[in-house]
PDB file of C-alpha atoms in Angstrom:
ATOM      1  CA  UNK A   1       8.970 -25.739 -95.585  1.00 51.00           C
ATOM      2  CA  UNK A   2       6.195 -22.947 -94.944  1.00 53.00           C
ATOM      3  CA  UNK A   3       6.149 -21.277 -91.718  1.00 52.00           C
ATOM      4  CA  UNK A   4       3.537 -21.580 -89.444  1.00 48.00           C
ATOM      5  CA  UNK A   5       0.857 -18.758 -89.849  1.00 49.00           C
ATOM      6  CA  UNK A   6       1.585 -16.214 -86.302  1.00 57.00           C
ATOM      7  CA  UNK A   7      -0.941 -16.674 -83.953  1.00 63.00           C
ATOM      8  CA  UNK A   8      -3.801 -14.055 -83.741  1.00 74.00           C
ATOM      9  CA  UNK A   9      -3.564 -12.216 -80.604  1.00 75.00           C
ATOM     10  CA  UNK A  10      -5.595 -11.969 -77.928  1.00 88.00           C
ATOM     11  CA  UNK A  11      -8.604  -9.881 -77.544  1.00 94.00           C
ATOM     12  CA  UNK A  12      -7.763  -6.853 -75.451  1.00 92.00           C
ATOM     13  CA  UNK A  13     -10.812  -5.477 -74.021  1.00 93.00           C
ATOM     14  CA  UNK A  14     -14.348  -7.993 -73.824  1.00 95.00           C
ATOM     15  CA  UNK A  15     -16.908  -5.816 -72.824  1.00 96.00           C
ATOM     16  CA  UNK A  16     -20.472  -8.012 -72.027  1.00 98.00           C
ATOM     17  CA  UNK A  17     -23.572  -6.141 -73.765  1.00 98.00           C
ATOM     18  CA  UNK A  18     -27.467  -6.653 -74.089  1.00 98.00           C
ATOM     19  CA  UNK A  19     -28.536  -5.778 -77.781  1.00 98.00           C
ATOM     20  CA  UNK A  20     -31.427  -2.919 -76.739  1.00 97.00           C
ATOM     21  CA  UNK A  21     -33.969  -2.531 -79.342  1.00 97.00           C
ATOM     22  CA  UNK A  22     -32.828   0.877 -80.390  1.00 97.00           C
ATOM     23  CA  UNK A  23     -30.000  -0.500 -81.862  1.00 97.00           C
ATOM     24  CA  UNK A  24     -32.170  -2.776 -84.086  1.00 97.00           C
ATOM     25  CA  UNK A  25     -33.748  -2.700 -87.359  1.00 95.00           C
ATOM     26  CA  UNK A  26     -37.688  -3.578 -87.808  1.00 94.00           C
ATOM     27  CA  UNK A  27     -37.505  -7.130 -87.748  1.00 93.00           C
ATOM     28  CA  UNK A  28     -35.504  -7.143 -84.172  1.00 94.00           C
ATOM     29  CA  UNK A  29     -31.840  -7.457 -85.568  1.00 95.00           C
ATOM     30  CA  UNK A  30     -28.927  -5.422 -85.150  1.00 96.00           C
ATOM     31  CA  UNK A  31     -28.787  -2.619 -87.283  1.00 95.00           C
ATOM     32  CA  UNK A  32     -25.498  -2.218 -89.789  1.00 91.00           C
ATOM     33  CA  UNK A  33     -25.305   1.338 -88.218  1.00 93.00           C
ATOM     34  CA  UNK A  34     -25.232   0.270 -84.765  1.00 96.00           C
ATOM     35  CA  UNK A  35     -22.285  -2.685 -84.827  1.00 95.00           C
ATOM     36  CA  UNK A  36     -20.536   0.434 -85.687  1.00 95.00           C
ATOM     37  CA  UNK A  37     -21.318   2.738 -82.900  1.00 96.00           C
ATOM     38  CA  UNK A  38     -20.711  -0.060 -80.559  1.00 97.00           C
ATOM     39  CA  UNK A  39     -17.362  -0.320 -81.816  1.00 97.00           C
ATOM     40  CA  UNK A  40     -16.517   3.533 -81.659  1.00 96.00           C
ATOM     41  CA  UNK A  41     -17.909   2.956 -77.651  1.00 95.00           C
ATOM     42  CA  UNK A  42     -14.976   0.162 -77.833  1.00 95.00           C
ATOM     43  CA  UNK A  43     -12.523   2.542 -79.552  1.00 96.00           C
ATOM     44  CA  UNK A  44     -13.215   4.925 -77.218  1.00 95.00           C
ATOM     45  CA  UNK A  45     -12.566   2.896 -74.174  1.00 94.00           C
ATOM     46  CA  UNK A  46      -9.393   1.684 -75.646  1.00 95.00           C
ATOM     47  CA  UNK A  47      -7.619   4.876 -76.484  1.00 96.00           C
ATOM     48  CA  UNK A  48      -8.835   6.161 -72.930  1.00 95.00           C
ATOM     49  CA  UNK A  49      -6.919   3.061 -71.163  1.00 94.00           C
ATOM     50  CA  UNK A  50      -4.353   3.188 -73.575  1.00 94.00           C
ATOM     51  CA  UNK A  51      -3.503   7.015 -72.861  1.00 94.00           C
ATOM     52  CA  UNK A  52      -4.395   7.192 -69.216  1.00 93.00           C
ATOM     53  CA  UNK A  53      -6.544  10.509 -69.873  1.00 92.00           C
ATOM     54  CA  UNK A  54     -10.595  10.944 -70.958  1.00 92.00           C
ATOM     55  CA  UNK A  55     -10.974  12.407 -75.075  1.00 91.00           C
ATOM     56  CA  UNK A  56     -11.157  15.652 -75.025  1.00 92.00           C
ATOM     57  CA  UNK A  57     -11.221  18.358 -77.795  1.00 91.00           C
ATOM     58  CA  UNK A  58      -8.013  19.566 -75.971  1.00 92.00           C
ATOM     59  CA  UNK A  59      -5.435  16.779 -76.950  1.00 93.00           C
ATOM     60  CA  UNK A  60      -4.866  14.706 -79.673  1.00 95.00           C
ATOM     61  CA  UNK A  61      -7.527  11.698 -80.504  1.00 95.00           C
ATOM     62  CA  UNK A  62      -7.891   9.043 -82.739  1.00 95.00           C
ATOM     63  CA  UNK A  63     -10.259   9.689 -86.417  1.00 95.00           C
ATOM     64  CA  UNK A  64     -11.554   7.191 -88.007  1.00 96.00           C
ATOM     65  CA  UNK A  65      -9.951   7.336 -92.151  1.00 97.00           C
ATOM     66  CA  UNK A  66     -11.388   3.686 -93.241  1.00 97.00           C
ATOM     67  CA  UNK A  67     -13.976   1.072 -92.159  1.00 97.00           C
ATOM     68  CA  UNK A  68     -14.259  -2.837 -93.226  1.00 97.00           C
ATOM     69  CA  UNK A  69     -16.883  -4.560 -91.798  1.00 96.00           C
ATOM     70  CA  UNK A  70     -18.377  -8.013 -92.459  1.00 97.00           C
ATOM     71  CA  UNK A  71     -21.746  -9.309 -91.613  1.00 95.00           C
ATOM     72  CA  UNK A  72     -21.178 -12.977 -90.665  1.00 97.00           C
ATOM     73  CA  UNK A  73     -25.066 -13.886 -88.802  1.00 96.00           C
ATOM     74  CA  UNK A  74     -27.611 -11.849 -87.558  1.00 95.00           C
ATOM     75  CA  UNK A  75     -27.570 -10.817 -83.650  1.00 97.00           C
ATOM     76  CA  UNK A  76     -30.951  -9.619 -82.304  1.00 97.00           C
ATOM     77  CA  UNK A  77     -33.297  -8.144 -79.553  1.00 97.00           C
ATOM     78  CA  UNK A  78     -32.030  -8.989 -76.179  1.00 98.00           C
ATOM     79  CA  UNK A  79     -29.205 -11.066 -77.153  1.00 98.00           C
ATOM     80  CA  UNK A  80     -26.539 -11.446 -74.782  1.00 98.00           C
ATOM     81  CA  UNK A  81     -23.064 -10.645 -76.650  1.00 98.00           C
ATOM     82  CA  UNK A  82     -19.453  -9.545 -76.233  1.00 98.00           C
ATOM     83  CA  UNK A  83     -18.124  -6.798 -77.426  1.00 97.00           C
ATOM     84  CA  UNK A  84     -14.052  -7.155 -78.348  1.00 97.00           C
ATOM     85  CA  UNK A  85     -11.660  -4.732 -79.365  1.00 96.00           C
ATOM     86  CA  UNK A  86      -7.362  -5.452 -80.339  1.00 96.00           C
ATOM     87  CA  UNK A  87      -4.656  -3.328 -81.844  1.00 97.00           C
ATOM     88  CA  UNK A  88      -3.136  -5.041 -85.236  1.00 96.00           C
ATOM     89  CA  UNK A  89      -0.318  -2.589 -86.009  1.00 97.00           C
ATOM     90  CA  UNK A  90       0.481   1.329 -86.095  1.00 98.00           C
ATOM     91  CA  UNK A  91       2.396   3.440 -88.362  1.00 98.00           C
ATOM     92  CA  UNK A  92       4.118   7.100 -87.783  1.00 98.00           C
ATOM     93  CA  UNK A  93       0.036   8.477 -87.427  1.00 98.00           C
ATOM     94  CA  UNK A  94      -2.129   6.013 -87.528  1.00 98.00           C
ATOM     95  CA  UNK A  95      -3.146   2.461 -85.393  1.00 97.00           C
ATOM     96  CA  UNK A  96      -5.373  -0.839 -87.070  1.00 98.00           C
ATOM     97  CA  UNK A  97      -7.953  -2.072 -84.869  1.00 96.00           C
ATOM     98  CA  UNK A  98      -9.347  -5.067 -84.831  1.00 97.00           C
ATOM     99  CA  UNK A  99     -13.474  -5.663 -83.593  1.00 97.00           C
ATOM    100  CA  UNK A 100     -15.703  -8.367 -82.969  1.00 97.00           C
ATOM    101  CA  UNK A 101     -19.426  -8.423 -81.853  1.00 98.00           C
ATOM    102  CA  UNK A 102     -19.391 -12.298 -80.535  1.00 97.00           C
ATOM    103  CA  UNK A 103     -22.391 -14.239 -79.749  1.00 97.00           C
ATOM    104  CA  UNK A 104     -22.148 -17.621 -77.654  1.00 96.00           C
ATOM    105  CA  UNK A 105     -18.297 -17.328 -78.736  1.00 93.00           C
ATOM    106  CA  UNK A 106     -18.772 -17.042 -82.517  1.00 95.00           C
ATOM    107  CA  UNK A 107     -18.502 -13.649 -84.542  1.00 96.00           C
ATOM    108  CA  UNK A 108     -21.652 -12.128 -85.707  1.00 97.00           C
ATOM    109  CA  UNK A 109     -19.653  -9.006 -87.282  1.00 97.00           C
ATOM    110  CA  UNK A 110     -16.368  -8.240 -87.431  1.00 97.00           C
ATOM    111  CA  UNK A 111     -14.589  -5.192 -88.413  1.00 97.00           C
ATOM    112  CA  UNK A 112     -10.877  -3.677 -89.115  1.00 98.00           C
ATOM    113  CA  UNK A 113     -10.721   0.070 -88.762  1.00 97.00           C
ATOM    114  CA  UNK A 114      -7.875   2.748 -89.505  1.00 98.00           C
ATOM    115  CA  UNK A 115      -7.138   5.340 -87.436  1.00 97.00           C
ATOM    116  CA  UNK A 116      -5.376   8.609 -87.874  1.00 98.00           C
ATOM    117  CA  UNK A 117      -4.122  10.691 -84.401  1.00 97.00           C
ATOM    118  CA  UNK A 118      -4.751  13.740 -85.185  1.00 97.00           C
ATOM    119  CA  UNK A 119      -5.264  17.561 -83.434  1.00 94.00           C
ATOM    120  CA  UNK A 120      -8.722  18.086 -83.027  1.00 87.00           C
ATOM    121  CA  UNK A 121      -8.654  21.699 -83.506  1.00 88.00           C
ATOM    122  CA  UNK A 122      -6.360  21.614 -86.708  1.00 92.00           C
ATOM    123  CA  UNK A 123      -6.717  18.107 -88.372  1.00 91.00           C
ATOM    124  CA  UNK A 124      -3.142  17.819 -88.191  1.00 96.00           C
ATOM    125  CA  UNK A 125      -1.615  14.099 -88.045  1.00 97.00           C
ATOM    126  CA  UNK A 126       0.821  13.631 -84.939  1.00 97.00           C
ATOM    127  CA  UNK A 127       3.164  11.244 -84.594  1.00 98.00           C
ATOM    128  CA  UNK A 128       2.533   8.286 -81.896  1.00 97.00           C
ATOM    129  CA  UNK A 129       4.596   8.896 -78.823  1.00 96.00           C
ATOM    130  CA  UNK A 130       7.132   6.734 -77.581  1.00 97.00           C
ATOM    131  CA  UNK A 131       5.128   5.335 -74.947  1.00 96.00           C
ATOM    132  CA  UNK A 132       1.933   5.011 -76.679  1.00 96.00           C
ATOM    133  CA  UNK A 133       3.438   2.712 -79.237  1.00 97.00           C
ATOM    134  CA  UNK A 134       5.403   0.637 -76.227  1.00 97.00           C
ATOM    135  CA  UNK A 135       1.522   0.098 -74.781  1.00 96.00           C
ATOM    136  CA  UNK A 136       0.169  -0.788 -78.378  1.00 97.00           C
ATOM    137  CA  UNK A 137       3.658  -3.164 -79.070  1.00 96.00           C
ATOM    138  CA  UNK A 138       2.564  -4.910 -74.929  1.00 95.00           C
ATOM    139  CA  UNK A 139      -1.089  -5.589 -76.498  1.00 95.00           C
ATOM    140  CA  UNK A 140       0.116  -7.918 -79.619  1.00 94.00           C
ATOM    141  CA  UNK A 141       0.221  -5.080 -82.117  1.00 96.00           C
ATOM    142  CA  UNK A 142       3.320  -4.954 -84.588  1.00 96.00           C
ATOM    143  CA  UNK A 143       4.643  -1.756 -86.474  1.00 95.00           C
ATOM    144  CA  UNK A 144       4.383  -1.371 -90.176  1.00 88.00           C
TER     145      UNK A 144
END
């Protein structure tokens, strides 16, 4: 008997969002540049709720080390979509997000990124802290 695949987790942040034309290509759709800025806005948000405390050059921050994304159907000019964001799974350094740029409910992009915590003024990796990986573990993500 096969087990039953584990249910995907919910999305953690939805963030509503008007596509503006700067953020499309000549023929009004969504540029492959620009799904991924919208997600760093996304990261962003999330490591600032997860930590309690803006990014700042002064602490440690999340880098981006790798980038999959997948065009599934164009989004264009003035569409109305939803922005979505959810931690996979962390590591000793690093977290797995998950993305989504949605569009009446169905994906027009997706993406999984890795992130590394480092210091911003050294590079060096640091270790999650206890509580940060207790938040990440509350939000559906699993270690390993």
């Amino acid at each position: 008997m096969t087990a039953a695949p584990a249910a995907t987790p919910p999305w953690t942040i939805l963030r509503p969002h008007r596509i503006r034309w700067a953020e499309c290509d000549l023929y009004g759709h969504v540029n492959h540049a620009a799904y991924l800025t919208l997600f760093e806005d996304m990261r962003i948000a999330h490591w600032e709720a997860l930590t309690g405390l803006p990014v700042s050059p002064d602490r440690p921050g999340p880098v981006v080390a790798q980038i999959e994304a997948r065009y599934l159907r164009a989004a264009g000019f003035g569409d109305e979509v939803t922005l979505a964001i959810r931690p996979v799974s962390f590591r000793r350094t690093s977290l797995v997000h998950d993305y989504a740029m949605l569009k009446d409910g169905e994906p027009c992009c997706t993406a999984r990124i890795v992130l590394v915590v480092t210091r911003q003024d050294s590079g060096e990796k640091v270790p999650l802290w206890p509580e940060l990986r207790e938040r990440l573990k509350a939000e559906g993500a699993v270690e390993g």
